[in-house]
Coordinates of C-alpha atoms in Angstrom, one line a residue:
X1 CA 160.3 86.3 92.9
X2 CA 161.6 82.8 92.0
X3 CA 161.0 79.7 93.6
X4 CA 164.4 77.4 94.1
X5 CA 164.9 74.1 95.8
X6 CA 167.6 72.2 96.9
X7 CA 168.5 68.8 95.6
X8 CA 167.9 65.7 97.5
X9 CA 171.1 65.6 98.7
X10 CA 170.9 68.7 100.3
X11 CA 173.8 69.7 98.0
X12 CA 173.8 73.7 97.3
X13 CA 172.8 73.7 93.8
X14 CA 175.5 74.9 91.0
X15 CA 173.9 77.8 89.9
X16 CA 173.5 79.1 93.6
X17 CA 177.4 78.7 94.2
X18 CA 177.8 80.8 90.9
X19 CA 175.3 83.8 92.2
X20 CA 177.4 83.4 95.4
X21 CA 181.1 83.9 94.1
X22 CA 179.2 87.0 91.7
X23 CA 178.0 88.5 94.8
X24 CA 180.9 88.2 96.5
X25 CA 183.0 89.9 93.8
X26 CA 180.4 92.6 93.5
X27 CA 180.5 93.0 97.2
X28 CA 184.6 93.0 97.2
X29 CA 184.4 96.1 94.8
X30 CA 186.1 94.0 91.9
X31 CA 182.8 94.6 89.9
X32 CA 181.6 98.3 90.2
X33 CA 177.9 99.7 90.0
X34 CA 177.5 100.4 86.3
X35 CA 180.3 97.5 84.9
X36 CA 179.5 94.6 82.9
X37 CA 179.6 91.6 84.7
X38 CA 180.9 88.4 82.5
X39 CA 178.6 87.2 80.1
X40 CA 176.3 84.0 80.2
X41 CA 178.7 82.0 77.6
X42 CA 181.9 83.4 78.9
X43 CA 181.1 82.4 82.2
X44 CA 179.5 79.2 81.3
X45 CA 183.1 78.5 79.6
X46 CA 184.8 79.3 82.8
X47 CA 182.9 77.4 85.5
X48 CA 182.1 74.6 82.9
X49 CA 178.4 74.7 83.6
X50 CA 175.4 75.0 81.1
X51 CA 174.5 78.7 80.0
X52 CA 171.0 77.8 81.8
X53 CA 172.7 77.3 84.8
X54 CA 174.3 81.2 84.8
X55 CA 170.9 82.0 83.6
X56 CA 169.3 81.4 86.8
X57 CA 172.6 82.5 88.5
X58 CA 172.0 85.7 87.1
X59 CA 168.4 85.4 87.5
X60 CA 168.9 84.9 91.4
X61 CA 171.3 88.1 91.6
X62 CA 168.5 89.9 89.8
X63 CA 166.1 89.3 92.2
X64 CA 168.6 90.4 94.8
X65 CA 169.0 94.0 92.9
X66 CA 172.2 93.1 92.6
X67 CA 172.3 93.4 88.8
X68 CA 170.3 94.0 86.0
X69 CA 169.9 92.7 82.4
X70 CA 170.0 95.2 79.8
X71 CA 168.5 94.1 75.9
X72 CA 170.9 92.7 73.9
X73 CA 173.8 94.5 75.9
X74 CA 174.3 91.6 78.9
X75 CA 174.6 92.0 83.2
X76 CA 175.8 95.3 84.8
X77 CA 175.9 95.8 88.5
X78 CA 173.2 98.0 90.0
X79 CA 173.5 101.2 91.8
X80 CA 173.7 100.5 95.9
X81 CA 171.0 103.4 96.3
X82 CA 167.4 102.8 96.8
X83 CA 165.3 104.0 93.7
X84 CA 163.1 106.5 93.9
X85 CA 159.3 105.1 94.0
X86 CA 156.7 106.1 91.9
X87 CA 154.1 108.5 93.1
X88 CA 150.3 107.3 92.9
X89 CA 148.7 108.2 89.2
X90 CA 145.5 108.5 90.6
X91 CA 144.7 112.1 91.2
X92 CA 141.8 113.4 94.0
X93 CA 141.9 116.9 92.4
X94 CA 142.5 118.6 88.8
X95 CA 145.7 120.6 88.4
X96 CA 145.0 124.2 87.8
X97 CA 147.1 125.6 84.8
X98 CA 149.7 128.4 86.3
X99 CA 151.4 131.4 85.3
X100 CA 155.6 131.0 85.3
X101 CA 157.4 132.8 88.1
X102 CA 161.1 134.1 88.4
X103 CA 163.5 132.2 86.8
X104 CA 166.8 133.5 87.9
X105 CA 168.7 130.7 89.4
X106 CA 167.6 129.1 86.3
X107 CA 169.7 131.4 84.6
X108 CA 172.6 131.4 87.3
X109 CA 172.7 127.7 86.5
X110 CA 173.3 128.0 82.9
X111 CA 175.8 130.6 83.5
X112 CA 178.0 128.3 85.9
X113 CA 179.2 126.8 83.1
X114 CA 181.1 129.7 82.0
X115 CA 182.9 129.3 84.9
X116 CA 186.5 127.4 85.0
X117 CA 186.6 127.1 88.8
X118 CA 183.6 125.8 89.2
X119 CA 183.0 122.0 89.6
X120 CA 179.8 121.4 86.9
X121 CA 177.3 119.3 88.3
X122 CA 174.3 121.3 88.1
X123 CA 174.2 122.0 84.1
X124 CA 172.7 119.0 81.9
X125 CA 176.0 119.5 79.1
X126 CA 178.2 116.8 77.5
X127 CA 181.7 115.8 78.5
X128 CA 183.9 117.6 75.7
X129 CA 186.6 115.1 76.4
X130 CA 184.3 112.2 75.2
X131 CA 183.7 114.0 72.1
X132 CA 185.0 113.6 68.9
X133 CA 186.4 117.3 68.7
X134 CA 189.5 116.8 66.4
X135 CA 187.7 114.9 64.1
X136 CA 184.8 117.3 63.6
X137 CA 187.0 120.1 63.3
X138 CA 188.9 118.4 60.4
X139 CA 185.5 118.1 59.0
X140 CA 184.3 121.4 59.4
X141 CA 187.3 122.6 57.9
X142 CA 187.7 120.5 55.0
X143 CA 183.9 121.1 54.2
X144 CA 184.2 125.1 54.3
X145 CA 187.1 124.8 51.8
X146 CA 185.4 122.7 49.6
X147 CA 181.9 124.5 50.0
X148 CA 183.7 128.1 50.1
X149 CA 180.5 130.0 48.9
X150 CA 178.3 128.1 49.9
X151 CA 179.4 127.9 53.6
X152 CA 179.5 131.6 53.4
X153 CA 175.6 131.9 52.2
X154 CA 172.1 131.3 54.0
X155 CA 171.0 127.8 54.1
X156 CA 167.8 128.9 54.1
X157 CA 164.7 127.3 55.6
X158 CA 164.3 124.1 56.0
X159 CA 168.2 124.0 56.0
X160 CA 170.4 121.9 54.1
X161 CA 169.4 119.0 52.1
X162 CA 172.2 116.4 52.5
X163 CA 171.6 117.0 56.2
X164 CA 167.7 116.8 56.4
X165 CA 168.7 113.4 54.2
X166 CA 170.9 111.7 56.6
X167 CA 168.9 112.6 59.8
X168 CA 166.0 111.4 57.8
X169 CA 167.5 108.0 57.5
X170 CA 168.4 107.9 60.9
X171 CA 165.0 108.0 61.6
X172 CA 164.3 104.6 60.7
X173 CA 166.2 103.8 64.0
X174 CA 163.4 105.1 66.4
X175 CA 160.5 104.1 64.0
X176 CA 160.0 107.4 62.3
X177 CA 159.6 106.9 58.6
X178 CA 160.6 110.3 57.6
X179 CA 161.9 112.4 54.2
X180 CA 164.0 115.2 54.4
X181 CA 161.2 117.2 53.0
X182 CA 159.8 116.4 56.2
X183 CA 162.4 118.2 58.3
X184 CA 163.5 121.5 59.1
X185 CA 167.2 122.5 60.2
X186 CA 166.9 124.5 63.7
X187 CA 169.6 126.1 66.0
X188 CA 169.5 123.2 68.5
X189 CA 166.7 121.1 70.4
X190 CA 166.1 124.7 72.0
X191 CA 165.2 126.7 68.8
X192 CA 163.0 123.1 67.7
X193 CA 160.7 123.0 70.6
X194 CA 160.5 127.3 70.8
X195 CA 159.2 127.2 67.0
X196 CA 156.7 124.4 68.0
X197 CA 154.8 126.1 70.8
X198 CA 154.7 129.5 69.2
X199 CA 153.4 127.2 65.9
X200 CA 150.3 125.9 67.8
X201 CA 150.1 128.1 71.1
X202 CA 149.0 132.0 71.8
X203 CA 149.7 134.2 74.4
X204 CA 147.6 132.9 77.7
X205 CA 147.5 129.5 76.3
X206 CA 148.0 126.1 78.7
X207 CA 150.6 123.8 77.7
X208 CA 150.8 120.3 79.4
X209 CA 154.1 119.3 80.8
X210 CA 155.4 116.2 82.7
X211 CA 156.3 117.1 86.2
X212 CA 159.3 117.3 87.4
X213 CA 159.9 119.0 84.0
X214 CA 162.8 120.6 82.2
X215 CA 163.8 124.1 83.7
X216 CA 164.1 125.7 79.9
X217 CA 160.9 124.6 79.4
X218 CA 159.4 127.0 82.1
X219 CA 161.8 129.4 80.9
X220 CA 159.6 128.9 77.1
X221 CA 156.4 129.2 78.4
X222 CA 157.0 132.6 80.1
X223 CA 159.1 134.4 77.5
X224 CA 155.8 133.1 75.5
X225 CA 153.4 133.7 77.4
X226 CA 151.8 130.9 78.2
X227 CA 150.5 128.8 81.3
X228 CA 151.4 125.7 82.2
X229 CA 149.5 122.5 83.2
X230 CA 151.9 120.2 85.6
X231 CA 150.7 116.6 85.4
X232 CA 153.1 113.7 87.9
X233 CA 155.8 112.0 86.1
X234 CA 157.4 108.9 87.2
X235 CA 160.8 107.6 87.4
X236 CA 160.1 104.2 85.2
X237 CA 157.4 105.2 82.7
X238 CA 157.2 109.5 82.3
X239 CA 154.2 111.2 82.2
X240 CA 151.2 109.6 83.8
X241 CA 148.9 108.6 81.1
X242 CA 145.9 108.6 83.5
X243 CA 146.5 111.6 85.3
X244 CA 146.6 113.9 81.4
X245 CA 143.7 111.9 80.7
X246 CA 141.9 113.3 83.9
X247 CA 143.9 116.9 83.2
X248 CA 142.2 117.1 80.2
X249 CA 138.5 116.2 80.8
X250 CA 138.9 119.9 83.1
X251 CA 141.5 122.1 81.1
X252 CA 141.2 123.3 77.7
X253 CA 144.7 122.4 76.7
X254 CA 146.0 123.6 73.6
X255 CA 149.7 121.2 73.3
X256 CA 151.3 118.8 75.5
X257 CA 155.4 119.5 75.9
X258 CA 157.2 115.9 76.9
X259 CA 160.4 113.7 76.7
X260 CA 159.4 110.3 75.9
X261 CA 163.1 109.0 75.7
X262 CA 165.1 109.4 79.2
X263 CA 163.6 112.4 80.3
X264 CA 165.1 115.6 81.9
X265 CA 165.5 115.5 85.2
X266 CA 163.9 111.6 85.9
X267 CA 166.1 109.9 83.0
X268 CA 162.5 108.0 82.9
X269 CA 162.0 105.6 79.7
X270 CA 158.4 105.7 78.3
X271 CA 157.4 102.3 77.1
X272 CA 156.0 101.9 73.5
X273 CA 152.8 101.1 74.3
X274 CA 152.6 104.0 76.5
X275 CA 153.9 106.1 73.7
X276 CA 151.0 104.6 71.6
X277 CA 148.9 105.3 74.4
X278 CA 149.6 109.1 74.9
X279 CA 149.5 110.0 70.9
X280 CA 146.2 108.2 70.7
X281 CA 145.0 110.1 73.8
X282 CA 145.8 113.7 72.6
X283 CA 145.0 112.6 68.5
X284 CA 141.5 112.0 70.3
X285 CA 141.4 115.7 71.6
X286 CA 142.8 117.3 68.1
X287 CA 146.1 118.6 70.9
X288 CA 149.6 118.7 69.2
X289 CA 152.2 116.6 71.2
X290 CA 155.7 118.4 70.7
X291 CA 158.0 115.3 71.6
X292 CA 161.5 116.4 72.6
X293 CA 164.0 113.2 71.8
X294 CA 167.0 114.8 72.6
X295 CA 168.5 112.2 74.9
X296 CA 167.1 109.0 73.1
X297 CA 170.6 108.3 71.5
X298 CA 172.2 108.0 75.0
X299 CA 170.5 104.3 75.7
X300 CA 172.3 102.2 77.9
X301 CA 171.2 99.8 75.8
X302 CA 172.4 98.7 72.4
X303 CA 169.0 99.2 70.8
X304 CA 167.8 102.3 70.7
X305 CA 164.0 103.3 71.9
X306 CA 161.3 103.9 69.6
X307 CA 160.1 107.7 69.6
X308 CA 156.0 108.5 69.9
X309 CA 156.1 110.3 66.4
X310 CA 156.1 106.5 65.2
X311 CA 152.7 106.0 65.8
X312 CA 151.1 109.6 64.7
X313 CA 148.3 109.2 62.3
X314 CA 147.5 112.8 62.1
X315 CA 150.3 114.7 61.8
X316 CA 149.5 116.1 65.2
X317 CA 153.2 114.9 66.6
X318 CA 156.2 117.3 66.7
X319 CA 159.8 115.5 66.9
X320 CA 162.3 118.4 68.1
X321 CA 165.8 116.6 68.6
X322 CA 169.3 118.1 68.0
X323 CA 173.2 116.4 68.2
X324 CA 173.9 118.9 71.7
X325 CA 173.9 116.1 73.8
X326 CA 175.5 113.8 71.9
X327 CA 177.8 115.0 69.5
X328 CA 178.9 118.8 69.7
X329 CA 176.9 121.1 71.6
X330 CA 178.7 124.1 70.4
X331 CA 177.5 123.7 66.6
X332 CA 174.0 124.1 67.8
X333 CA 172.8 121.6 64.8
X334 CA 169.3 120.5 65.6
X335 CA 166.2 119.7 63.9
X336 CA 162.6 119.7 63.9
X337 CA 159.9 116.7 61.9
X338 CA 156.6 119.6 62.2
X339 CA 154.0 116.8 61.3
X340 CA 150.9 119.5 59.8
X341 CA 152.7 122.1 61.0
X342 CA 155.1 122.4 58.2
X343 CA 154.8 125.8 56.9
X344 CA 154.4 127.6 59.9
X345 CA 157.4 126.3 61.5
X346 CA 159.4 126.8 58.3
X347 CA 157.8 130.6 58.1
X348 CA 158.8 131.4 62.1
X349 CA 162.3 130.0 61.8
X350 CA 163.1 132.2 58.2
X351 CA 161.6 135.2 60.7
X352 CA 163.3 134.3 64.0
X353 CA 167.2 134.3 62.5
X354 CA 166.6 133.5 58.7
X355 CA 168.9 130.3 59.2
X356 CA 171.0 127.9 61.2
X357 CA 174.9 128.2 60.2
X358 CA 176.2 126.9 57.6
X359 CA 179.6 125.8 58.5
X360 CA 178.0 123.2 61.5
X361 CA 174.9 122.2 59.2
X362 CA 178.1 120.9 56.5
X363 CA 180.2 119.3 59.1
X364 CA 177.6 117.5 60.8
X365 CA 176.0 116.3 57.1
X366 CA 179.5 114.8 56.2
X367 CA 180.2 113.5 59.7
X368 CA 176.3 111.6 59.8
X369 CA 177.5 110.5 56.5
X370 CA 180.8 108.7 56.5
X371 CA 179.6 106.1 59.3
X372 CA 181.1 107.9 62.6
X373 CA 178.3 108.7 64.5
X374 CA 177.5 105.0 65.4
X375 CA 180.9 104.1 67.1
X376 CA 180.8 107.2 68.7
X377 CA 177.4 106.4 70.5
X378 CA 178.9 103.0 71.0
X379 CA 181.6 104.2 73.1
X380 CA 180.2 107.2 74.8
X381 CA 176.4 105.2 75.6
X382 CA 179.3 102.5 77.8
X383 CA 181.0 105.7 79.5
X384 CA 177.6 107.0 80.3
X385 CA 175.9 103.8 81.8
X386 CA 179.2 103.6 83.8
X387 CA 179.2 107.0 85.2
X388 CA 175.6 107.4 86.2
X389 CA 176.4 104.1 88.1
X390 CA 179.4 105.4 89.8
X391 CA 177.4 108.7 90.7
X392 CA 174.9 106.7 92.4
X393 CA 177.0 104.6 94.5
X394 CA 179.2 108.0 95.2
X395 CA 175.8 109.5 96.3
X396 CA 174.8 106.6 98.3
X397 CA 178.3 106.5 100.1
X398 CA 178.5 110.3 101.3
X399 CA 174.1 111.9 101.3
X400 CA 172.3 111.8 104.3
X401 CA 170.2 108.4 105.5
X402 CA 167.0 108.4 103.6
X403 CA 168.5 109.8 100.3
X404 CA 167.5 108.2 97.3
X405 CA 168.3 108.7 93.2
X406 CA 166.8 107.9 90.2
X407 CA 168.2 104.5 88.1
X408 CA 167.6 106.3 84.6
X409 CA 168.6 103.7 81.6
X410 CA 169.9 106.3 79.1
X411 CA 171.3 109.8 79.2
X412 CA 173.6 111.2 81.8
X413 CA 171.6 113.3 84.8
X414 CA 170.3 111.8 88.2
X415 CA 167.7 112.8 90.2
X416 CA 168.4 113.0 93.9
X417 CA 165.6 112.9 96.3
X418 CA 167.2 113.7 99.8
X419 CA 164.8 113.9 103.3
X420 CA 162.3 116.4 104.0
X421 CA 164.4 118.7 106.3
X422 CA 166.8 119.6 103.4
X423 CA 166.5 122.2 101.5
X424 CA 167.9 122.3 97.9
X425 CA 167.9 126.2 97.5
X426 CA 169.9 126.1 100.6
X427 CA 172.1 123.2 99.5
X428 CA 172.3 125.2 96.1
X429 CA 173.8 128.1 98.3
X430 CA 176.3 126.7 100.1
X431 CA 177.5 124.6 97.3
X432 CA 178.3 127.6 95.1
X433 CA 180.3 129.1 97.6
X434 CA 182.0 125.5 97.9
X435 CA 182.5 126.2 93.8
X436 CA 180.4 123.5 93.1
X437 CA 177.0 123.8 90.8
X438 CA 173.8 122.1 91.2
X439 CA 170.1 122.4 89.8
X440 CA 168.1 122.5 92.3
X441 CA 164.1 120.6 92.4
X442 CA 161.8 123.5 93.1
X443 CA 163.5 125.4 88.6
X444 CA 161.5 122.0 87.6
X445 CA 158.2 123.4 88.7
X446 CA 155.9 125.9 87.9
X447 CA 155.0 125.8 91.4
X448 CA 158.5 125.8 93.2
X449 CA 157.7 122.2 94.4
X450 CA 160.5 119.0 94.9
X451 CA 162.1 121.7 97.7
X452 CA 164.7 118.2 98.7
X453 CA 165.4 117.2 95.6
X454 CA 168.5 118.3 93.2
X455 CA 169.5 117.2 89.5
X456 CA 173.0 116.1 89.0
X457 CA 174.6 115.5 86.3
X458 CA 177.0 112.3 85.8
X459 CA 178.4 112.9 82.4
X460 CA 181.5 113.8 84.1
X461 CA 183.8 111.6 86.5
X462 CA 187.2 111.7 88.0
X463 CA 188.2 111.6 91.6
X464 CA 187.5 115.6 92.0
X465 CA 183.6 114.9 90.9
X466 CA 183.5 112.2 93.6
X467 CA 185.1 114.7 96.3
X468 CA 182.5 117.3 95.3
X469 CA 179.8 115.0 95.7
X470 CA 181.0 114.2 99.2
X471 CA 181.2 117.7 99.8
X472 CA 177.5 118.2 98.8
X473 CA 176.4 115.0 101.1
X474 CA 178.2 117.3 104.1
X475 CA 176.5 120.0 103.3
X476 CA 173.5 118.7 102.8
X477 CA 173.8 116.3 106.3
X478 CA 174.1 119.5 107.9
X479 CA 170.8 120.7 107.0
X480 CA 168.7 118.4 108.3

C-alpha cells in the first residue's frame, strides 16, 4: 500500500483530486468494468499536470481495486466482484489417483449448443459474430479452386507444409523456437492432447491434472482408460507447483495434463518462472508435460504470454494448441509440437483418421499468411477483456451475497463461486428449463467436488445475456 502526505498547506495534493474525479466517473457508470480509462499522457494533456502526477493518480485507484494496469495495454476498470482467493498450497495428505465417473451432463453441455433456443452460457465456444467468417470463406474458396486436386487428396501426416511453416513462425511469439518439421496437423486442440496421452500413457495409467480442470479432459482419461491425479489450482498462478511436487514423491505418475496460458475454467495465468519451474520439476522425474495453449492468444494484454515448451531441454514437453477458440472453430485446424514423441504421434494420427481436411488446413495456411490473424486478435482480445468485465459486474449486481468470480486476464469463461447452500447441479436444472445453459463445478472433478461453483462463459454479450444472468442469480438466490 502507498504512503501519501499532504502538503504543508494542507492543500489536497493534485494527483489525489485526479484519482477523485476517476473514481467518481467510474462510480457514475461513465467508465464500465472492463473499459479503458484515459491514458497517462492523454490525461496529463487534459488536466495539465505531469504524467508522474496521473501515475500516482492511477497508482492510488489501483490500490483502491478500482483499476488495474495491464503491460503495455494502459488502465481498465476492475470488476465490482470480490476475486476468488487462493486455496492454501500446502497439502496435509497425498491425493489418491481416481477412476473417471459418469460424464453425461458433460455431454448434455456440449449438446446445448446445438440448440437455437437456448441462451449459451455453459459451453466454452467463440462468438461467430466476432469472427472473420466472410473472409475465411473467400479464402477457403479461392484456395480449393486453385488447389483443386490437391484439396481433394490426403494431407497426410504431419499435415500440410505451408501450414506447419506459418504456425511455426508464430511460435517465436510465445518463446517456442520451432520448425515445421517439428509439428503435426491435428483435428483441433481435442485430437492434439488425445494423441499425446495415448503417446505416453496405457490403460490404468495416472495422469496429473490441475484441479478445477477441463471437463473433456475427464471425458479423455476414461474413454482411455486412465486415472487421474487432481492436484489444487489457483485463480492467479494454475497448478500448485508445491502440491505436484508432494503428488509426486507418493504417485507413480506417468504425464502431467495442464493449461499454462488462462486456463479452463480458472482463466488462471501461469507466470514464467513458474512455467520454468514446473518443466524443470517433471524433466527431473523423466514425466512428459502435455501443455494445452489453446487460450494463450486471448490475452488481455497486448503481449502475449510465454508458453512452458520454451524452456524444455528434453523434449519431454507436448504443445497441443488449435485456432477453435480464436479463429474458426468449425475448421477444426489444430496442431500438435510432440517434443521426443515425434513418431508415435505422427503414427497414431495416420491410424486414428489418416488426416485433418484439407480444405481448412489451405484456408487457414493462406489466412496465417497474408497478415490477418494479428488484427483479428487485436480486436477480438479488446471485446473479450470487455465482456468478461461486464459479466462480472452483471454477476455481482443480480447472485446471491457471498458470490464471488474469478478476474481471469485472457480468454473468455468465468468461474463463479456462489455460497455453500447452493447447489450447481440444481442451479444447472432449473436453468435449463429457464432455456439457459451452464457448466456446472462438480464436470471439473474427478471427484464431483466445487458442488457451488458454475463456469460461465462471457464470450457473448447483449442485453438478453445480462437478463439470463439475472435469471440464474434468482434461481440461484432461491436455493440457499
Amino acid at each position: 500500500m502507498r504512503v501519501r502526505n499532504r502538503n504543508n498547506s494542507g492543500k489536497v495534493p493534485r494527483y489525489e483530486e485526479i484519482a477523485s474525479r476517476i473514481a467518481n466517473l467510474v462510480s457514475e457508470g461513465v467508465f464500465r468494468p472492463g473499459e479503458k480509462v484515459p491514458s497517462v499522457r492523454k490525461l496529463s494533456r487534459q488536466m495539465s499536470v505531469s504524467t508522474n502526477t496521473v501515475i500516482e493518480a492511477y497508482g492510488m485507484l489501483e490500490d483502491r481495486r478500482l483499476i488495474e494496469a495491464r503491460p503495455q495495454s494502459g488502465y481498465y476498470v476492475c470488476p465490482r466482484l470480490p476475486a476468488i482467493p487462493d486455496p492454501p498450497d500446502v497439502m496435509q495428505t497425498p491425493p489418491n489417483p481416481m477412476s473417471i465417473g459418469s460424464s453425461e451432463i458433460s455431454l448434455m453441455i456440449m449438446r446445448d449448443t446445438l440448440r437455437s433456443d437456448v441462451v449459451q452460457l455453459g459451453a466454452a465456444v467463440p462468438n461467430v459474430q466476432h469472427l472473420p467468417v466472410d473472409k475465411l470463406n473467400r479464402i477457403l474458396t479461392t484456395e480449393t479452386r486453385r488447389f483443386g486436386h490437391q484439396s481433394f487428396s490426403y494431407m497426410i501426416s504431419p499435415g500440410l507444409e505451408k501450414l506447419r511453416f506459418q504456425i511455426a513462425k508464430r511460435a517465436v511469439d510465445c518463446g517456442a523456437t520451432l520448425s515445421a518439421g517439428e509439428l503435426v496437423i491435428t483435428s483441433g486442440c481435442v485430437e492434439a492432447v488425445k494423441l499425446s496421452l495415448q503417446a505416453v500413457c496405457r490403460p490404468g495409467d495416472t495422469i496429473a491434472v490441475e484441479s478445477p480442470v477441463y471437463f473433456n479432459f475427464l471425458l479423455m482419461a476414461r474413454e482411455l482408460g486412465l486415472r487421474v491425479l487432481e492436484i489444487p489450482s489457483t485463480p492467479r498462478e494454475g497448478i500448485s507447483i508445491e502440491a505436484l511436487r508432494y503428488a509426486l514423491e507418493y504417485n507413480p505418475v506417468k504425464a502431467c495434463l495442464v493449461i499454462t496460458n488462462f486456463t479452463n475454467p480458472l482463466g488462471s495465468l501461469m507466470p514464467n518462472e513458474r512455467k520454468k519451474e514446473l518443466v524443470d520439476l517433471l524433466a527431473h522425474h523423466e514425466i512428459p508435460l502435455i501443455e494445452d495453449d489453446i487460450y494463450g492468444d486471448l490475452s488481455f494484454a497486448n503481449e502475449r504470454p510465454m508458453v512452458a515448451k520454451a524452456y524444455d531441454k528434453k523434449g519431454l514437453v507436448i504443445l497441443c494448441s488449435s485456432v477453435s477458440k480464436t479463429l474458426v472453430p468449425g475448421y477444426r485446424i489444430g496442431w500438435v509440437a510432440p517434443g521426443k514423441f515425434q513418431q508415435e504421434i505422427e503414427q497414431l494420427k495416420l491410424m486414428t483418421n489418416v488426416a485433418t481436411a484439407s480444405p481448412t488446413q489451405l484456408a487457414i495456411a493462406e489466412f496465417l499468411a497474408g497478415g490477418g490473424y494479428d488484427r483479428h486478435l487485436r480486436a477480438i482480445r479488446r471485446i473479450y477483456a470487455k465482456q468478461v468485465a461486464l459479466m462480472g459486474e452483471a454477476i455481482g449486481k443480480h447472485f446471491p451475497e457471498g458470490t464471488r468470480v474469478t478476474r481471469p486476464a485472457g480468454g473468455f469463461v468465468v468461474w463463479v463461486e456462489m455460497p455453500e447452500r447452493v447447489n450447481a447441479l440444481k442451479l444447472y436444472e432449473l436453468a435449463i428449463r429457464r432455456r439457459i445453459t451452464i457448466a456446472p463445478g462438480p464436470i471439473f472433478s474427478a471427484s464431483g467436488k466445487y458442488r457451488n461453483n458454475i463456469r460461465l462463459n462471457a464470450a457473448h454479450w447483449s442485453e438478453k445475456i445480462e437478463q439470463a444472468v439475472q435469471t440464474l442469480g434468482k434461481l440461484a438466490e432461491g436455493l440457499i
